[in-house]
mmCIF file of C-alpha atoms in Angstrom:
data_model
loop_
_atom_site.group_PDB
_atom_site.id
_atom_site.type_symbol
_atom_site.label_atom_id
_atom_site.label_comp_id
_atom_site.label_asym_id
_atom_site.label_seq_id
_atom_site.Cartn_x
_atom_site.Cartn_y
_atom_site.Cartn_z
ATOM 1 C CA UNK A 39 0.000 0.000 0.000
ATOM 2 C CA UNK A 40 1.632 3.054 -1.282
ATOM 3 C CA UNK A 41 1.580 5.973 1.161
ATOM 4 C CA UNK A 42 0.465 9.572 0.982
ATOM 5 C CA UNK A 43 2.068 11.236 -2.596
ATOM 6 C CA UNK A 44 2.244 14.431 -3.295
ATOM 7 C CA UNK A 45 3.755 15.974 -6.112
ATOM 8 C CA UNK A 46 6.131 17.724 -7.694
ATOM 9 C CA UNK A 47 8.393 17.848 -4.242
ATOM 10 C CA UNK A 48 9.695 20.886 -4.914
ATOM 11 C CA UNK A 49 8.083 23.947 -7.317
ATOM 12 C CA UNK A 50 9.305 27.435 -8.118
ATOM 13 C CA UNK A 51 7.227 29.995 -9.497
ATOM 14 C CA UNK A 52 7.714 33.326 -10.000
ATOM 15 C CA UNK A 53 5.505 36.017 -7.928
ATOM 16 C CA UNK A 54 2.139 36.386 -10.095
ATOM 17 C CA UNK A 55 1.925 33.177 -11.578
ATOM 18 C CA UNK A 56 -0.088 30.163 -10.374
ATOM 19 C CA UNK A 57 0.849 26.835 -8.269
ATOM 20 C CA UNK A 58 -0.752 24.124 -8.366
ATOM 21 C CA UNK A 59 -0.498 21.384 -5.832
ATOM 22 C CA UNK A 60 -1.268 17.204 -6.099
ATOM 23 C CA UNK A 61 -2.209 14.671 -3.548
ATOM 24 C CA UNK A 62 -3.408 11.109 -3.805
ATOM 25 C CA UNK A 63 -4.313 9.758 -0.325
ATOM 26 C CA UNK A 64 -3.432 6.206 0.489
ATOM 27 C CA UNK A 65 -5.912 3.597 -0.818
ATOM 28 C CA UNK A 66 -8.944 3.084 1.505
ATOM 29 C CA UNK A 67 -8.568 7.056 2.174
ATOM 30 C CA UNK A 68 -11.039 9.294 0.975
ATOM 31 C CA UNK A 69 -10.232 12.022 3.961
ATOM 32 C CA UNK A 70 -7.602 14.711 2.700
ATOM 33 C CA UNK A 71 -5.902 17.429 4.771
ATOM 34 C CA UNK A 72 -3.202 20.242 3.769
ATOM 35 C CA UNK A 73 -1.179 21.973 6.046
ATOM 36 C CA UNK A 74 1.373 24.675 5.226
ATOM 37 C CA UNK A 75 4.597 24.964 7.326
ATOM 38 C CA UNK A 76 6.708 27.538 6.923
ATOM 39 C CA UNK A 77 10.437 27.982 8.326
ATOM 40 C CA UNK A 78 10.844 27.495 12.216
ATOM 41 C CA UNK A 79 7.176 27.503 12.224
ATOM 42 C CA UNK A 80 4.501 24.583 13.166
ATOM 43 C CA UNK A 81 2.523 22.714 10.690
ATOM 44 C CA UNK A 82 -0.738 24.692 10.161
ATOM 45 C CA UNK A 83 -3.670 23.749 8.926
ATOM 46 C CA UNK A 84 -5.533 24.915 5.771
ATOM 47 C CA UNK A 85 -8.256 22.347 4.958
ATOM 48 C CA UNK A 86 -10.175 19.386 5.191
ATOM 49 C CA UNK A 87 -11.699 17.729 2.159
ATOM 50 C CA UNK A 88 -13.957 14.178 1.711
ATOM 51 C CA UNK A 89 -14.143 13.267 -2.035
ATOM 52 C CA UNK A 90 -15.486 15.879 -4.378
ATOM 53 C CA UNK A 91 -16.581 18.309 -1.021
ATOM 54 C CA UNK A 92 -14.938 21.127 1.593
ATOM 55 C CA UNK A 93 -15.801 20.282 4.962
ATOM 56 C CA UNK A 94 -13.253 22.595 6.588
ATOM 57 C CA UNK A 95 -11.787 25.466 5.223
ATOM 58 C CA UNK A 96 -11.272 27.575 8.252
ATOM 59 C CA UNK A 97 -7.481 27.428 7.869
ATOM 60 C CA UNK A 98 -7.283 28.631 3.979
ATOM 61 C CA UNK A 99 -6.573 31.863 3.232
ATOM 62 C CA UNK A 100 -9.835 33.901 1.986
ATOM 63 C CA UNK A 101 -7.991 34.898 -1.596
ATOM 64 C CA UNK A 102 -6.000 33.026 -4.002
ATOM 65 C CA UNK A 103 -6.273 29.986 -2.667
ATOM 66 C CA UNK A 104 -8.773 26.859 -2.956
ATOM 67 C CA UNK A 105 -8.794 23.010 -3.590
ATOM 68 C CA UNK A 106 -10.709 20.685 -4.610
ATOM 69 C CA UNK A 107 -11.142 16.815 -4.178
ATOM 70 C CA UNK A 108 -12.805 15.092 -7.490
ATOM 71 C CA UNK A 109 -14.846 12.039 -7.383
ATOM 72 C CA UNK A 110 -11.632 10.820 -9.562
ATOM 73 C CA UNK A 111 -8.056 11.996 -9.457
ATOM 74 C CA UNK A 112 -5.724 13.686 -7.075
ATOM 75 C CA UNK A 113 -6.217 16.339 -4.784
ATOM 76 C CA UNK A 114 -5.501 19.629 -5.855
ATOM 77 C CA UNK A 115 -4.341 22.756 -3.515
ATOM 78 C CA UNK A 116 -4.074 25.538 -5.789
ATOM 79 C CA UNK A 117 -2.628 29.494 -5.276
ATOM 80 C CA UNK A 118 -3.284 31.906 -7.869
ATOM 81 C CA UNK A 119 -1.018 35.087 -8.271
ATOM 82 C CA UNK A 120 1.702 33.301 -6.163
ATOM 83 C CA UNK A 121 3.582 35.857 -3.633
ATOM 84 C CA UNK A 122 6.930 35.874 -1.842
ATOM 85 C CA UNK A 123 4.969 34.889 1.384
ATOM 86 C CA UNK A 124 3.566 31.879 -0.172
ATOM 87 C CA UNK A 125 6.925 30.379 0.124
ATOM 88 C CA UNK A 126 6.342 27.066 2.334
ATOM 89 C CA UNK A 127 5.917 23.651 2.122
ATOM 90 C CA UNK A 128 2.794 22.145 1.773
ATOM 91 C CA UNK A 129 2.037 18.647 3.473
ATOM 92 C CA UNK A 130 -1.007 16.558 2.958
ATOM 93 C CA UNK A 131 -2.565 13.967 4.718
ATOM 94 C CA UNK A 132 -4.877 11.406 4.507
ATOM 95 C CA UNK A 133 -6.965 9.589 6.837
ATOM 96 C CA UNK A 134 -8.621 6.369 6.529
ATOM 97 C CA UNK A 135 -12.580 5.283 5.962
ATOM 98 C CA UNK A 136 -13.298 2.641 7.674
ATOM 99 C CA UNK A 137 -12.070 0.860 10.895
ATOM 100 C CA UNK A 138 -11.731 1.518 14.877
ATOM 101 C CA UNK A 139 -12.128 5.407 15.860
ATOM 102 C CA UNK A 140 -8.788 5.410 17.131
ATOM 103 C CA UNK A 141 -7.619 4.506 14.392
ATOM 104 C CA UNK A 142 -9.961 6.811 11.640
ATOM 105 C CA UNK A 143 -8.625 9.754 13.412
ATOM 106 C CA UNK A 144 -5.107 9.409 12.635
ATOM 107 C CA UNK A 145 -3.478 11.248 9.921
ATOM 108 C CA UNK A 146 -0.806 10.018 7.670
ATOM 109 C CA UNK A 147 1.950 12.726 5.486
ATOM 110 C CA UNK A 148 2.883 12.586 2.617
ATOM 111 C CA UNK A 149 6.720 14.026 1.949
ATOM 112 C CA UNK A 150 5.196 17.458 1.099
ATOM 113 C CA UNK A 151 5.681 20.302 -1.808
ATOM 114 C CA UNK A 152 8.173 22.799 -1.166
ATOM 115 C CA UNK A 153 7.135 25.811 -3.246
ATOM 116 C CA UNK A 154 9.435 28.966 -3.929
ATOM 117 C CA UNK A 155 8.619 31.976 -4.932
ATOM 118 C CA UNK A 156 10.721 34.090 -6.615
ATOM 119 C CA UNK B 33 -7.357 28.697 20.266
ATOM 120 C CA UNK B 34 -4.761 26.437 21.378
ATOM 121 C CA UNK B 35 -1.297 27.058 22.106
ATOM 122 C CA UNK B 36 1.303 23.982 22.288
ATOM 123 C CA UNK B 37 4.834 24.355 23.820
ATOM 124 C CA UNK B 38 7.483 22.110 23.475
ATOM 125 C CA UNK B 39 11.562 22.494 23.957
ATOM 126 C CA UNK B 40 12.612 23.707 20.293
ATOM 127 C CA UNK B 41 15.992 21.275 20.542
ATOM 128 C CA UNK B 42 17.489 18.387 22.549
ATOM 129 C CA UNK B 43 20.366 16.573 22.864
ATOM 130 C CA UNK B 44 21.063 13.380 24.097
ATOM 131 C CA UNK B 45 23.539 9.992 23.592
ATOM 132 C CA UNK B 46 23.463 6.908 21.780
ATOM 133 C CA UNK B 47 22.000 4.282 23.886
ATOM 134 C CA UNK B 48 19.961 7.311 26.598
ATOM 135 C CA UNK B 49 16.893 7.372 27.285
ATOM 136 C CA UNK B 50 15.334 11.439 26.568
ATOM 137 C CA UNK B 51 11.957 12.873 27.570
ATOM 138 C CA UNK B 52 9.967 15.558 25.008
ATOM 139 C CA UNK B 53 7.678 17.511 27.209
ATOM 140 C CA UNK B 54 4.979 19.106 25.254
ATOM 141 C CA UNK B 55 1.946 21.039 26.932
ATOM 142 C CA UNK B 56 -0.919 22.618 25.915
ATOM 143 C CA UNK B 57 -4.062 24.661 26.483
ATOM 144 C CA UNK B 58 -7.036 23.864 24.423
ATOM 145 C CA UNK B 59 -10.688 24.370 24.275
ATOM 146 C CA UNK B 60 -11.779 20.713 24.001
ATOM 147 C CA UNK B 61 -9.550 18.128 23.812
ATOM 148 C CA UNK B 62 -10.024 15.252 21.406
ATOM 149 C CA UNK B 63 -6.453 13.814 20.836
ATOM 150 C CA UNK B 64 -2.911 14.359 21.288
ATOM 151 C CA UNK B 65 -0.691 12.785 18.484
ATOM 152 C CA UNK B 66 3.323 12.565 18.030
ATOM 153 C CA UNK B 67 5.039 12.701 15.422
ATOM 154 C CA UNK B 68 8.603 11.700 14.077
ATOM 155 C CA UNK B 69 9.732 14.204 10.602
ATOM 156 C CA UNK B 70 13.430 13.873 9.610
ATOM 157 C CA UNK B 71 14.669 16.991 7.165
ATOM 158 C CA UNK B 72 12.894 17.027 4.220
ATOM 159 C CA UNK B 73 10.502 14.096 4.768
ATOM 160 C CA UNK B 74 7.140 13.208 5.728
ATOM 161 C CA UNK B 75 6.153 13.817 9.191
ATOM 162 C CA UNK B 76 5.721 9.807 10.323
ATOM 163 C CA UNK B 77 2.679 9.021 13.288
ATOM 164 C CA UNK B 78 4.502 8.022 16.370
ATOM 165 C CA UNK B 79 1.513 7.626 19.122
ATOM 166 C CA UNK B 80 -2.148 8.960 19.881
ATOM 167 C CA UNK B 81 -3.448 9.705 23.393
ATOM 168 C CA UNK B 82 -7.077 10.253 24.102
ATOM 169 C CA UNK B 83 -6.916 9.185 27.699
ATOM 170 C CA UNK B 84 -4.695 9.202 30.574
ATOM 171 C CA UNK B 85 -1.972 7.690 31.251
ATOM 172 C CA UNK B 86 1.008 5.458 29.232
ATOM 173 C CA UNK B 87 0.973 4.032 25.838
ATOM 174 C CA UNK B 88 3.828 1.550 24.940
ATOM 175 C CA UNK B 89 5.393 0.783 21.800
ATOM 176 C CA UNK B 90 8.140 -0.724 21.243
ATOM 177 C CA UNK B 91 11.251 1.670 22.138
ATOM 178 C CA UNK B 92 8.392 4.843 22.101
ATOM 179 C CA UNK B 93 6.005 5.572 24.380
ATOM 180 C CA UNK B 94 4.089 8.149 25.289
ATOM 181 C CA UNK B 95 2.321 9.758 27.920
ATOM 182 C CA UNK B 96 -1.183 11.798 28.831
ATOM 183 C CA UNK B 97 -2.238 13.781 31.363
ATOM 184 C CA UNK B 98 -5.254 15.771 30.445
ATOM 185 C CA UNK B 99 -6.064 17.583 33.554
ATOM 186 C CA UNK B 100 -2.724 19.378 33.618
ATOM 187 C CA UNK B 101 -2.648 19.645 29.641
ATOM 188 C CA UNK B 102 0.868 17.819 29.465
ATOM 189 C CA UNK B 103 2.269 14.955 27.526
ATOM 190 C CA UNK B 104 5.795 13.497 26.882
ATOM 191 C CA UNK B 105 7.487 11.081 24.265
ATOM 192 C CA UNK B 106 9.811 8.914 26.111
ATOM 193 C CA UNK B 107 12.753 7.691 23.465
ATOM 194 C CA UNK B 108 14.637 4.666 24.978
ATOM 195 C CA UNK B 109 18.013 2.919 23.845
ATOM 196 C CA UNK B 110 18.366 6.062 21.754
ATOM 197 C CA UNK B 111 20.341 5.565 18.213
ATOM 198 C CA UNK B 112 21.729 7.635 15.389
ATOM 199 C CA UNK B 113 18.540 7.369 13.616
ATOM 200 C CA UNK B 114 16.639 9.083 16.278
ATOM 201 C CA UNK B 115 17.872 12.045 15.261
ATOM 202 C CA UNK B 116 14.720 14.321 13.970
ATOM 203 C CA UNK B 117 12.249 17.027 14.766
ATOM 204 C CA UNK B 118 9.379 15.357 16.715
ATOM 205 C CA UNK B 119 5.942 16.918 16.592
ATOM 206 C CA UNK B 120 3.302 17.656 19.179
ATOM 207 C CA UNK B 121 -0.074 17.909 17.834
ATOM 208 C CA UNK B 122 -3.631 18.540 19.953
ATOM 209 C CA UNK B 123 -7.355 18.045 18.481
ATOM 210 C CA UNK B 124 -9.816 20.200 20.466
ATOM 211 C CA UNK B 125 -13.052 19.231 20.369
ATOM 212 C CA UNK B 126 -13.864 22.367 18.742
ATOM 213 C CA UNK B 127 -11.973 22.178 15.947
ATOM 214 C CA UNK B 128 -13.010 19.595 13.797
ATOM 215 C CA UNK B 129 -10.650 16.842 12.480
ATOM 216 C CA UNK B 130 -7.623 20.019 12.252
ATOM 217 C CA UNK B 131 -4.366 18.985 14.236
ATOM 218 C CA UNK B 132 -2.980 21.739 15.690
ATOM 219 C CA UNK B 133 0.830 21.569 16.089
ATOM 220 C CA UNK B 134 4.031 22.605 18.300
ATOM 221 C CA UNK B 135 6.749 23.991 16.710
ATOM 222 C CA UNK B 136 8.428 20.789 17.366
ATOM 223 C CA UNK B 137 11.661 19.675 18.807
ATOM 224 C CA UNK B 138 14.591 19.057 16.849
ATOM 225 C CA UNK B 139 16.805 16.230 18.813
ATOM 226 C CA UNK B 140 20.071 15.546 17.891
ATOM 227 C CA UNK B 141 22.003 11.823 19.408
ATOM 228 C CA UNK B 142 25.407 12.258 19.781
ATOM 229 C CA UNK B 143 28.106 8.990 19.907
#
């Protein structure tokens, strides 16, 4: 069973143009989170998706960013107009559908997108 | 909101035994995870604490207390390999299926 993978692993993109993030959750994983974590700085989250809805987005940014989970294909975090600021990497997760609680609650990474703006 | 602290580094020997202290202050409480994330890698799931007390595994284990908002990762029969950031993350009841996370702490095993 493959784990979390995100790609590319590492992007750079000048300031104004657009980035655009993939994720494909482990098999038997239909819950998708992305965090952001920038130098000397904790992961933080953005948002929460189940296939093809948003069921948290408190953590995203009001402008320029958004994602999307299809019924088929990857995840997709994507930031329009890129800035300096945006500079980060971006970690995923997925957590599983079906089993124990304990267990449904845990997330798993993948190795993350590290995106540079210049 | 919820704020996490946690030492930002450690060091300790080949073959120690270290503590990570990590406490926190949360509305709800619905979790506290650790993870291990070597530079440049995935963050990798270490242990999850919902109630008090120890959880065992293997040479990790780690610890809960939620009345005084504390927890620890106990390392023992440290190695070279060891050497990583490790992550403290709470989920308060009020904030859905987000982990909130420390700023970890980087530890470093000497020979």
């Amino acid at each position: 069973n493959a784990g979390v993978m995100q790609n590319p692993r590492h992007l750079v993109r000048r300031r104004g143009q657009e980035a655009r993030l993939r994720c494909s959750p482990m098999k038997g994983h239909s819950h998708v989170y992305w965090y952001r974590q920038l130098p000397e700085e904790g992961l933080k989250f953005m948002v929460y998706l189940q296939k093809e809805n948003i069921i948290d987005e408190s953590g995203m940014p009001k402008e320029r960013f958004s994602a999307e989970f299809p019924k088929e294909g990857p995840s997709i975090l994507r930031i329009q107009q890129v800035v300096r600021g945006d500079s980060a990497a971006y970690f995923c997760a997925s957590s599983p559908d079906r089993g124990p609680t304990q267990a449904k609650n845990i997330q798993y990474f993948g190795a993350g997108t590290r995106l540079s703006v210049l | 909101g919820q704020n996490i602290d946690q030492p930002t580094e450690m060091t300790a020997t080949e073959g120690a035994i270290v503590q990570i202290n990590c406490t926190y202050q949360t509305s709800g409480f619905n979790g506290l995870f650790w993870y291990q994330q070597h530079a440049g890698e995935a963050p990798t799931f270490l242990s999850y604490n919902v109630l008090d007390g120890l959880e065992e595994k293997g040479r990790f284990s780690s610890f809960l207390s939620r009345s005084k908002g504390y927890s620890y990762l106990l390392l023992k029969e440290l190695q070279m390999k060891d050497s990583a950031s490790y992550l403290c993350a709470v989920r308060g009841r009020n904030s859905g299926y987000a982990l909130n996370f420390g700023k970890g702490t980087s530890l470093l095993v000497t020979p």
